[in-house]
PDB file of C-alpha atoms and ligand atoms in Angstrom:
ATOM      1  CA  UNK A   1      26.582  10.896 -10.799  1.00 83.00           C
ATOM      2  CA  UNK A   2      26.411   7.382 -10.733  1.00 86.00           C
ATOM      3  CA  UNK A   3      25.512   6.228 -14.079  1.00 88.00           C
ATOM      4  CA  UNK A   4      22.668   4.564 -13.668  1.00 96.00           C
ATOM      5  CA  UNK A   5      19.797   4.248 -15.765  1.00 96.00           C
ATOM      6  CA  UNK A   6      17.525   6.460 -14.361  1.00 97.00           C
ATOM      7  CA  UNK A   7      20.594   8.900 -14.173  1.00 96.00           C
ATOM      8  CA  UNK A   8      20.976   8.752 -17.923  1.00 96.00           C
ATOM      9  CA  UNK A   9      17.698   9.240 -18.685  1.00 95.00           C
ATOM     10  CA  UNK A  10      18.182  12.496 -16.977  1.00 96.00           C
ATOM     11  CA  UNK A  11      21.212  13.249 -18.450  1.00 96.00           C
ATOM     12  CA  UNK A  12      20.056  12.466 -21.757  1.00 94.00           C
ATOM     13  CA  UNK A  13      17.182  14.424 -21.048  1.00 94.00           C
ATOM     14  CA  UNK A  14      14.478  11.918 -22.056  1.00 92.00           C
ATOM     15  CA  UNK A  15      11.094  13.307 -22.179  1.00 93.00           C
ATOM     16  CA  UNK A  16       8.151  11.180 -22.155  1.00 89.00           C
ATOM     17  CA  UNK A  17      10.375   8.029 -20.990  1.00 89.00           C
ATOM     18  CA  UNK A  18       7.233   5.607 -20.540  1.00 92.00           C
ATOM     19  CA  UNK A  19       6.152   3.348 -22.969  1.00 90.00           C
ATOM     20  CA  UNK A  20       3.750   5.161 -25.526  1.00 92.00           C
ATOM     21  CA  UNK A  21       4.569   8.690 -24.698  1.00 93.00           C
ATOM     22  CA  UNK A  22       3.151  11.560 -24.933  1.00 95.00           C
ATOM     23  CA  UNK A  23       0.720  10.200 -27.655  1.00 94.00           C
ATOM     24  CA  UNK A  24      -0.375   7.352 -25.198  1.00 95.00           C
ATOM     25  CA  UNK A  25      -0.479  10.565 -22.074  1.00 97.00           C
ATOM     26  CA  UNK A  26      -2.776  12.246 -24.164  1.00 97.00           C
ATOM     27  CA  UNK A  27      -4.769   9.689 -25.571  1.00 96.00           C
ATOM     28  CA  UNK A  28      -5.303   8.373 -21.443  1.00 97.00           C
ATOM     29  CA  UNK A  29      -6.063  11.735 -20.108  1.00 98.00           C
ATOM     30  CA  UNK A  30      -8.446  12.492 -22.663  1.00 97.00           C
ATOM     31  CA  UNK A  31     -10.722   9.810 -20.623  1.00 97.00           C
ATOM     32  CA  UNK A  32     -10.877  12.135 -17.458  1.00 98.00           C
ATOM     33  CA  UNK A  33     -12.610  14.794 -16.693  1.00 96.00           C
ATOM     34  CA  UNK A  34     -10.161  17.443 -16.399  1.00 97.00           C
ATOM     35  CA  UNK A  35     -10.594  21.353 -15.723  1.00 97.00           C
ATOM     36  CA  UNK A  36      -9.259  24.664 -14.385  1.00 97.00           C
ATOM     37  CA  UNK A  37     -10.671  23.703 -11.044  1.00 98.00           C
ATOM     38  CA  UNK A  38      -8.745  20.793 -10.730  1.00 98.00           C
ATOM     39  CA  UNK A  39      -5.119  20.096  -8.988  1.00 98.00           C
ATOM     40  CA  UNK A  40      -3.213  17.625 -10.502  1.00 98.00           C
ATOM     41  CA  UNK A  41      -0.020  16.212  -9.652  1.00 98.00           C
ATOM     42  CA  UNK A  42       2.706  14.311 -11.554  1.00 98.00           C
ATOM     43  CA  UNK A  43       4.985  12.396  -9.379  1.00 98.00           C
ATOM     44  CA  UNK A  44       8.314  11.314 -11.325  1.00 98.00           C
ATOM     45  CA  UNK A  45       8.107  14.059 -13.592  1.00 98.00           C
ATOM     46  CA  UNK A  46      11.318  14.029 -15.239  1.00 97.00           C
ATOM     47  CA  UNK A  47      11.775  16.693 -17.694  1.00 97.00           C
ATOM     48  CA  UNK A  48       7.869  17.861 -17.229  1.00 98.00           C
ATOM     49  CA  UNK A  49       6.709  16.890 -20.647  1.00 97.00           C
ATOM     50  CA  UNK A  50       3.339  15.738 -19.641  1.00 98.00           C
ATOM     51  CA  UNK A  51       3.230  18.373 -16.635  1.00 98.00           C
ATOM     52  CA  UNK A  52       3.731  20.921 -18.825  1.00 98.00           C
ATOM     53  CA  UNK A  53       0.602  19.530 -21.787  1.00 98.00           C
ATOM     54  CA  UNK A  54      -1.732  19.344 -19.037  1.00 98.00           C
ATOM     55  CA  UNK A  55      -1.063  22.673 -17.588  1.00 98.00           C
ATOM     56  CA  UNK A  56      -1.332  24.530 -21.121  1.00 98.00           C
ATOM     57  CA  UNK A  57      -4.497  21.720 -22.044  1.00 97.00           C
ATOM     58  CA  UNK A  58      -6.155  22.118 -19.209  1.00 98.00           C
ATOM     59  CA  UNK A  59      -4.903  25.447 -17.488  1.00 97.00           C
ATOM     60  CA  UNK A  60      -5.807  23.741 -13.873  1.00 97.00           C
ATOM     61  CA  UNK A  61      -2.950  23.857 -11.126  1.00 98.00           C
ATOM     62  CA  UNK A  62      -0.380  21.270 -11.889  1.00 98.00           C
ATOM     63  CA  UNK A  63       2.390  20.003  -9.655  1.00 98.00           C
ATOM     64  CA  UNK A  64       5.538  18.392 -10.886  1.00 98.00           C
ATOM     65  CA  UNK A  65       7.203  16.036  -8.659  1.00 98.00           C
ATOM     66  CA  UNK A  66      10.839  14.042  -8.999  1.00 98.00           C
ATOM     67  CA  UNK A  67      13.425  12.991  -6.990  1.00 98.00           C
ATOM     68  CA  UNK A  68      16.438  13.770  -9.043  1.00 97.00           C
ATOM     69  CA  UNK A  69      17.402  17.404  -9.438  1.00 97.00           C
ATOM     70  CA  UNK A  70      18.767  17.610 -13.004  1.00 97.00           C
ATOM     71  CA  UNK A  71      15.375  16.332 -13.949  1.00 97.00           C
ATOM     72  CA  UNK A  72      13.842  19.086 -11.917  1.00 98.00           C
ATOM     73  CA  UNK A  73      16.192  21.852 -13.584  1.00 98.00           C
ATOM     74  CA  UNK A  74      15.294  20.461 -17.372  1.00 98.00           C
ATOM     75  CA  UNK A  75      11.260  20.944 -16.177  1.00 98.00           C
ATOM     76  CA  UNK A  76      12.213  24.035 -14.855  1.00 98.00           C
ATOM     77  CA  UNK A  77      13.428  25.274 -18.279  1.00 97.00           C
ATOM     78  CA  UNK A  78      10.773  24.030 -20.066  1.00 98.00           C
ATOM     79  CA  UNK A  79       7.948  25.225 -17.996  1.00 98.00           C
ATOM     80  CA  UNK A  80       9.859  28.677 -17.900  1.00 98.00           C
ATOM     81  CA  UNK A  81      10.400  28.458 -22.273  1.00 98.00           C
ATOM     82  CA  UNK A  82       6.666  27.740 -22.088  1.00 98.00           C
ATOM     83  CA  UNK A  83       5.262  30.762 -19.483  1.00 98.00           C
ATOM     84  CA  UNK A  84       3.825  27.890 -17.738  1.00 98.00           C
ATOM     85  CA  UNK A  85       3.301  28.329 -13.846  1.00 98.00           C
ATOM     86  CA  UNK A  86       3.787  25.132 -12.351  1.00 98.00           C
ATOM     87  CA  UNK A  87       4.840  24.177  -9.385  1.00 98.00           C
ATOM     88  CA  UNK A  88       8.277  22.499  -9.135  1.00 98.00           C
ATOM     89  CA  UNK A  89       9.005  19.747  -6.018  1.00 98.00           C
ATOM     90  CA  UNK A  90      11.823  17.982  -5.484  1.00 98.00           C
ATOM     91  CA  UNK A  91      11.188  15.185  -2.777  1.00 98.00           C
ATOM     92  CA  UNK A  92      10.239  11.082  -2.728  1.00 98.00           C
ATOM     93  CA  UNK A  93       7.161   9.485  -3.533  1.00 98.00           C
ATOM     94  CA  UNK A  94       7.653   7.174  -0.767  1.00 98.00           C
ATOM     95  CA  UNK A  95       7.071  10.711   1.859  1.00 98.00           C
ATOM     96  CA  UNK A  96       5.150  13.003   0.042  1.00 98.00           C
ATOM     97  CA  UNK A  97       5.670  16.607   0.853  1.00 98.00           C
ATOM     98  CA  UNK A  98       1.858  17.595   0.609  1.00 98.00           C
ATOM     99  CA  UNK A  99      -1.116  17.742   3.272  1.00 98.00           C
ATOM    100  CA  UNK A 100      -3.730  14.805   2.657  1.00 98.00           C
ATOM    101  CA  UNK A 101      -6.589  14.945   0.286  1.00 98.00           C
ATOM    102  CA  UNK A 102      -4.599  17.050  -2.072  1.00 98.00           C
ATOM    103  CA  UNK A 103      -4.944  16.006  -5.474  1.00 98.00           C
ATOM    104  CA  UNK A 104      -7.828  15.502  -7.981  1.00 98.00           C
ATOM    105  CA  UNK A 105      -5.279  13.549 -10.271  1.00 98.00           C
ATOM    106  CA  UNK A 106      -2.149  11.774  -9.670  1.00 98.00           C
ATOM    107  CA  UNK A 107      -0.496  10.880 -12.536  1.00 98.00           C
ATOM    108  CA  UNK A 108       2.753   8.164 -12.416  1.00 98.00           C
ATOM    109  CA  UNK A 109       4.242   7.420 -15.706  1.00 98.00           C
ATOM    110  CA  UNK A 110       6.932   4.733 -15.236  1.00 97.00           C
ATOM    111  CA  UNK A 111       7.573   5.773 -11.603  1.00 98.00           C
ATOM    112  CA  UNK A 112       5.998   3.663  -9.103  1.00 98.00           C
ATOM    113  CA  UNK A 113       7.986   0.437 -10.382  1.00 97.00           C
ATOM    114  CA  UNK A 114      11.124   2.442  -9.306  1.00 98.00           C
ATOM    115  CA  UNK A 115       9.917   3.127  -6.246  1.00 98.00           C
ATOM    116  CA  UNK A 116       8.899   1.519  -2.968  1.00 98.00           C
ATOM    117  CA  UNK A 117       5.869   0.531  -4.189  1.00 98.00           C
ATOM    118  CA  UNK A 118       3.589  -0.392  -1.409  1.00 98.00           C
ATOM    119  CA  UNK A 119       5.252   3.357   0.897  1.00 98.00           C
ATOM    120  CA  UNK A 120       4.074   4.921  -2.409  1.00 98.00           C
ATOM    121  CA  UNK A 121       1.119   4.027  -3.120  1.00 98.00           C
ATOM    122  CA  UNK A 122       0.006   4.641   0.194  1.00 98.00           C
ATOM    123  CA  UNK A 123       1.452   8.185   0.267  1.00 98.00           C
ATOM    124  CA  UNK A 124      -0.261   8.623  -3.170  1.00 98.00           C
ATOM    125  CA  UNK A 125      -3.801   7.634  -1.942  1.00 98.00           C
ATOM    126  CA  UNK A 126      -3.067  10.078   1.184  1.00 98.00           C
ATOM    127  CA  UNK A 127      -2.411  13.211  -0.915  1.00 98.00           C
ATOM    128  CA  UNK A 128      -5.717  11.921  -2.882  1.00 98.00           C
ATOM    129  CA  UNK A 129      -9.249  13.631  -2.602  1.00 98.00           C
ATOM    130  CA  UNK A 130     -11.861  10.744  -1.822  1.00 97.00           C
ATOM    131  CA  UNK A 131     -13.359  11.189  -5.548  1.00 97.00           C
ATOM    132  CA  UNK A 132      -9.210  11.695  -7.253  1.00 98.00           C
ATOM    133  CA  UNK A 133      -7.968   9.389  -9.808  1.00 98.00           C
ATOM    134  CA  UNK A 134      -4.446   7.687  -9.700  1.00 98.00           C
ATOM    135  CA  UNK A 135      -3.572   7.115 -13.264  1.00 98.00           C
ATOM    136  CA  UNK A 136      -0.444   4.558 -13.501  1.00 98.00           C
ATOM    137  CA  UNK A 137       1.434   3.362 -16.347  1.00 97.00           C
ATOM    138  CA  UNK A 138       3.643   0.410 -15.136  1.00 97.00           C
ATOM    139  CA  UNK A 139       5.980  -2.274 -16.600  1.00 96.00           C
ATOM    140  CA  UNK A 140       4.295  -5.828 -15.491  1.00 97.00           C
ATOM    141  CA  UNK A 141       5.637  -9.152 -15.662  1.00 97.00           C
ATOM    142  CA  UNK A 142       3.843 -11.139 -18.174  1.00 97.00           C
ATOM    143  CA  UNK A 143       5.059 -14.721 -17.736  1.00 95.00           C
ATOM    144  CA  UNK A 144       7.759 -15.822 -15.482  1.00 93.00           C
ATOM    145  CA  UNK A 145      11.304 -15.499 -15.616  1.00 95.00           C
ATOM    146  CA  UNK A 146      14.402 -17.438 -14.862  1.00 96.00           C
ATOM    147  CA  UNK A 147      16.397 -16.125 -11.990  1.00 96.00           C
ATOM    148  CA  UNK A 148      19.019 -15.189 -14.112  1.00 96.00           C
ATOM    149  CA  UNK A 149      16.947 -12.773 -16.148  1.00 96.00           C
ATOM    150  CA  UNK A 150      14.971 -11.502 -13.048  1.00 96.00           C
ATOM    151  CA  UNK A 151      18.255 -10.466 -11.857  1.00 97.00           C
ATOM    152  CA  UNK A 152      19.887  -8.832 -14.900  1.00 96.00           C
ATOM    153  CA  UNK A 153      16.148  -6.504 -15.111  1.00 96.00           C
ATOM    154  CA  UNK A 154      15.806  -6.021 -12.085  1.00 97.00           C
ATOM    155  CA  UNK A 155      19.975  -5.082 -11.309  1.00 97.00           C
ATOM    156  CA  UNK A 156      19.657  -2.669 -14.235  1.00 97.00           C
ATOM    157  CA  UNK A 157      17.087  -0.385 -13.657  1.00 97.00           C
ATOM    158  CA  UNK A 158      17.565  -0.907  -9.981  1.00 96.00           C
ATOM    159  CA  UNK A 159      14.256  -2.226  -8.985  1.00 96.00           C
ATOM    160  CA  UNK A 160      13.785  -4.473  -6.299  1.00 94.00           C
ATOM    161  CA  UNK A 161      10.831  -6.218  -7.725  1.00 93.00           C
ATOM    162  CA  UNK A 162       8.865  -7.267 -11.060  1.00 97.00           C
ATOM    163  CA  UNK A 163       5.799  -7.291 -10.422  1.00 98.00           C
ATOM    164  CA  UNK A 164       2.658  -8.809 -12.608  1.00 98.00           C
ATOM    165  CA  UNK A 165      -0.362  -7.197 -13.397  1.00 98.00           C
ATOM    166  CA  UNK A 166      -2.232  -9.003 -10.397  1.00 98.00           C
ATOM    167  CA  UNK A 167       0.598  -7.872  -8.266  1.00 98.00           C
ATOM    168  CA  UNK A 168      -0.027  -4.588  -8.728  1.00 98.00           C
ATOM    169  CA  UNK A 169      -3.859  -5.203  -8.464  1.00 98.00           C
ATOM    170  CA  UNK A 170      -2.806  -6.529  -4.972  1.00 98.00           C
ATOM    171  CA  UNK A 171      -0.826  -3.854  -3.322  1.00 98.00           C
ATOM    172  CA  UNK A 172      -3.443  -1.140  -5.130  1.00 98.00           C
ATOM    173  CA  UNK A 173      -6.223  -2.887  -3.343  1.00 98.00           C
ATOM    174  CA  UNK A 174      -3.850  -3.031   0.195  1.00 98.00           C
ATOM    175  CA  UNK A 175      -3.493   0.651   0.306  1.00 98.00           C
ATOM    176  CA  UNK A 176      -6.556   1.573  -0.497  1.00 97.00           C
ATOM    177  CA  UNK A 177      -7.462   2.022  -3.858  1.00 98.00           C
ATOM    178  CA  UNK A 178     -10.810  -0.153  -3.886  1.00 97.00           C
ATOM    179  CA  UNK A 179     -11.864  -0.004  -7.387  1.00 98.00           C
ATOM    180  CA  UNK A 180      -8.602  -1.015 -10.182  1.00 98.00           C
ATOM    181  CA  UNK A 181      -9.129  -0.977 -14.163  1.00 98.00           C
ATOM    182  CA  UNK A 182      -6.349  -2.329 -15.974  1.00 98.00           C
ATOM    183  CA  UNK A 183      -5.636  -1.633 -19.913  1.00 98.00           C
ATOM    184  CA  UNK A 184      -2.990  -3.463 -21.586  1.00 97.00           C
ATOM    185  CA  UNK A 185      -0.744  -0.553 -23.291  1.00 95.00           C
ATOM    186  CA  UNK A 186      -0.622  -1.828 -26.863  1.00 88.00           C
ATOM    187  CA  UNK A 187       2.708  -0.912 -28.485  1.00 78.00           C
ATOM    188  CA  UNK A 188       3.440  -2.591 -32.357  1.00 66.00           C
ATOM    189  CA  UNK A 189       7.152  -1.988 -32.139  1.00 56.00           C
ATOM    190  CA  UNK A 190       8.206  -0.866 -29.369  1.00 49.00           C
ATOM    191  CA  UNK A 191      11.684   0.221 -30.352  1.00 43.00           C
ATOM    192  CA  UNK A 192      10.173   2.194 -32.883  1.00 44.00           C
ATOM    193  CA  UNK A 193       7.398   3.683 -30.215  1.00 53.00           C
ATOM    194  CA  UNK A 194      10.906   4.816 -28.380  1.00 49.00           C
ATOM    195  CA  UNK A 195      11.895   6.581 -31.660  1.00 44.00           C
ATOM    196  CA  UNK A 196       8.690   8.564 -32.475  1.00 51.00           C
ATOM    197  CA  UNK A 197       8.494   9.685 -28.979  1.00 58.00           C
ATOM    198  CA  UNK A 198      11.543   9.946 -27.655  1.00 75.00           C
ATOM    199  CA  UNK A 199      12.815  13.843 -26.833  1.00 91.00           C
ATOM    200  CA  UNK A 200      16.239  14.935 -25.560  1.00 93.00           C
ATOM    201  CA  UNK A 201      17.209  17.608 -23.681  1.00 94.00           C
ATOM    202  CA  UNK A 202      21.410  17.047 -23.237  1.00 94.00           C
ATOM    203  CA  UNK A 203      23.428  17.841 -20.561  1.00 95.00           C
ATOM    204  CA  UNK A 204      26.540  19.603 -20.829  1.00 94.00           C
ATOM    205  CA  UNK A 205      28.816  16.773 -19.958  1.00 90.00           C
ATOM    206  CA  UNK A 206      27.393  12.696 -20.971  1.00 93.00           C
ATOM    207  CA  UNK A 207      29.792  10.154 -19.955  1.00 94.00           C
ATOM    208  CA  UNK A 208      30.126   8.119 -22.690  1.00 93.00           C
ATOM    209  CA  UNK A 209      28.368   5.122 -20.776  1.00 94.00           C
ATOM    210  CA  UNK A 210      25.192   7.327 -21.031  1.00 94.00           C
ATOM    211  CA  UNK A 211      24.822   5.754 -24.771  1.00 93.00           C
ATOM    212  CA  UNK A 212      25.721   2.314 -23.522  1.00 95.00           C
ATOM    213  CA  UNK A 213      23.034   2.259 -21.077  1.00 95.00           C
ATOM    214  CA  UNK A 214      20.226   3.779 -23.461  1.00 92.00           C
ATOM    215  CA  UNK A 215      21.966   0.735 -25.921  1.00 94.00           C
ATOM    216  CA  UNK A 216      21.238  -1.588 -23.507  1.00 95.00           C
ATOM    217  CA  UNK A 217      17.715  -0.587 -22.238  1.00 95.00           C
ATOM    218  CA  UNK A 218      17.090  -0.859 -26.005  1.00 93.00           C
ATOM    219  CA  UNK A 219      18.555  -4.527 -25.978  1.00 95.00           C
ATOM    220  CA  UNK A 220      16.641  -5.300 -22.924  1.00 95.00           C
ATOM    221  CA  UNK A 221      12.924  -3.921 -24.499  1.00 93.00           C
ATOM    222  CA  UNK A 222      13.616  -6.056 -27.532  1.00 94.00           C
ATOM    223  CA  UNK A 223      14.981  -9.089 -25.801  1.00 96.00           C
ATOM    224  CA  UNK A 224      12.027  -8.885 -23.309  1.00 95.00           C
ATOM    225  CA  UNK A 225       9.678  -7.963 -25.173  1.00 93.00           C
ATOM    226  CA  UNK A 226       6.653 -11.247 -24.435  1.00 94.00           C
ATOM    227  CA  UNK A 227       8.326 -11.093 -21.140  1.00 95.00           C
ATOM    228  CA  UNK A 228       8.114  -7.417 -19.975  1.00 96.00           C
ATOM    229  CA  UNK A 229       4.375  -5.554 -20.462  1.00 96.00           C
ATOM    230  CA  UNK A 230       2.929  -2.493 -19.658  1.00 96.00           C
ATOM    231  CA  UNK A 231      -0.234  -1.615 -17.799  1.00 98.00           C
ATOM    232  CA  UNK A 232      -2.543   1.506 -17.810  1.00 98.00           C
ATOM    233  CA  UNK A 233      -3.835   1.161 -13.823  1.00 98.00           C
ATOM    234  CA  UNK A 234      -6.874   3.443 -13.577  1.00 98.00           C
ATOM    235  CA  UNK A 235      -7.105   3.681  -9.456  1.00 98.00           C
ATOM    236  CA  UNK A 236      -9.791   5.266  -7.469  1.00 98.00           C
ATOM    237  CA  UNK A 237      -9.978   5.024  -3.526  1.00 94.00           C
TER     238      UNK A 237
HETATM  239  C1  LIG B 301      11.399   6.342 -16.241  1.00 82.99           C
HETATM  240  S1  LIG B 301      11.330   7.749 -15.487  1.00 82.99           S
HETATM  241  C2  LIG B 301       9.660   8.759 -16.005  1.00 82.99           C
HETATM  242  C3  LIG B 301       9.917  10.453 -16.266  1.00 82.99           C
HETATM  243  C4  LIG B 301       8.472  10.711 -16.478  1.00 82.99           C
HETATM  244  N1  LIG B 301       7.295  10.393 -15.195  1.00 82.99           N
HETATM  245  C5  LIG B 301       8.275  10.298 -18.029  1.00 82.99           C
HETATM  246  O1  LIG B 301       7.380   9.744 -18.334  1.00 82.99           O
HETATM  247  O2  LIG B 301       9.127  11.210 -18.803  1.00 82.99           O
HETATM  248  C6  LIG B 301      10.881   7.458 -13.791  1.00 82.99           C
HETATM  249  C7  LIG B 301      11.284   8.698 -13.076  1.00 82.99           C
HETATM  250  O3  LIG B 301      11.229   8.625 -11.922  1.00 82.99           O
HETATM  251  C8  LIG B 301      11.681   9.649 -11.089  1.00 82.99           C
HETATM  252  N2  LIG B 301      11.797   8.575  -9.336  1.00 82.99           N
HETATM  253  C9  LIG B 301      12.407   7.302  -9.341  1.00 82.99           C
HETATM  254  N3  LIG B 301      12.149   6.823  -7.949  1.00 82.99           N
HETATM  255  C10 LIG B 301      11.406   8.387  -7.455  1.00 82.99           C
HETATM  256  C11 LIG B 301      11.103   8.411  -6.047  1.00 82.99           C
HETATM  257  N4  LIG B 301      11.136   7.372  -5.117  1.00 82.99           N
HETATM  258  N5  LIG B 301      10.233   9.677  -6.300  1.00 82.99           N
HETATM  259  C12 LIG B 301      10.055  10.342  -6.568  1.00 82.99           C
HETATM  260  N6  LIG B 301      10.570  10.710  -7.847  1.00 82.99           N
HETATM  261  C13 LIG B 301      11.564   9.406  -8.234  1.00 82.99           C
HETATM  262  C14 LIG B 301      13.134   9.121 -11.945  1.00 82.99           C
HETATM  263  O4  LIG B 301      14.215  10.234 -11.117  1.00 82.99           O
HETATM  264  C15 LIG B 301      12.578   9.574 -12.778  1.00 82.99           C
HETATM  265  O5  LIG B 301      12.900  11.075 -13.555  1.00 82.99           O
END
């Protein structure tokens, strides 16, 4: 397995691999109307921390999807330990293996930025019920970056673009989300936040490169703390 940032997250089994971690997820979900009758989809579910929380807390129908098999296996272990009946699906957000208008709630926690955003958002819109909600926590570019910095960040995270808040809003709107509410994620100290929220489920053979990549992520987080931020996008059709 190539030691990319996302592959390393999977081998290290980082749970809550988004800014603010599970604490932020819980705060966001508190504002939503979720009950047993709802169907939720966690795209890019990683090790399944959020999916497990939703199934446990709201006893609703949850589907956890990811393109990475190591992540899905760690989700499966988590759900089995917690005796949670959650559908685990291998797939790509750009081509969701679901029928139209299926879900009431779709979560994307640090996922869309790693995908072909237009294709993914169009797919999310397709499988969301008309009265459904997409909640996305995504990285935004807060200011103009030098070409060198932009390339360095894009190469490291293997993302094809770095979007500003307005870029995201434009893409959500262009793909059918008429209403987009935005909230800035306020993190007092990103590194501390990661320390507080990170949970690890280590694979057996982890190449040394992964620890180096994790360190480099922390270094970038610190170096670009004023240039890269995060937003919660709450999108309705
Ligand atoms: C930064 S991690 C976040 C994981 C999880 N949402 C969390 O907060 O812990 C990004 C996740 O998105 C998944 N992912 C990336 N691109 C994807 C795609 N095109 N389709 C499905 N999953 C994808 C990765 O495998 C990884 O599990």
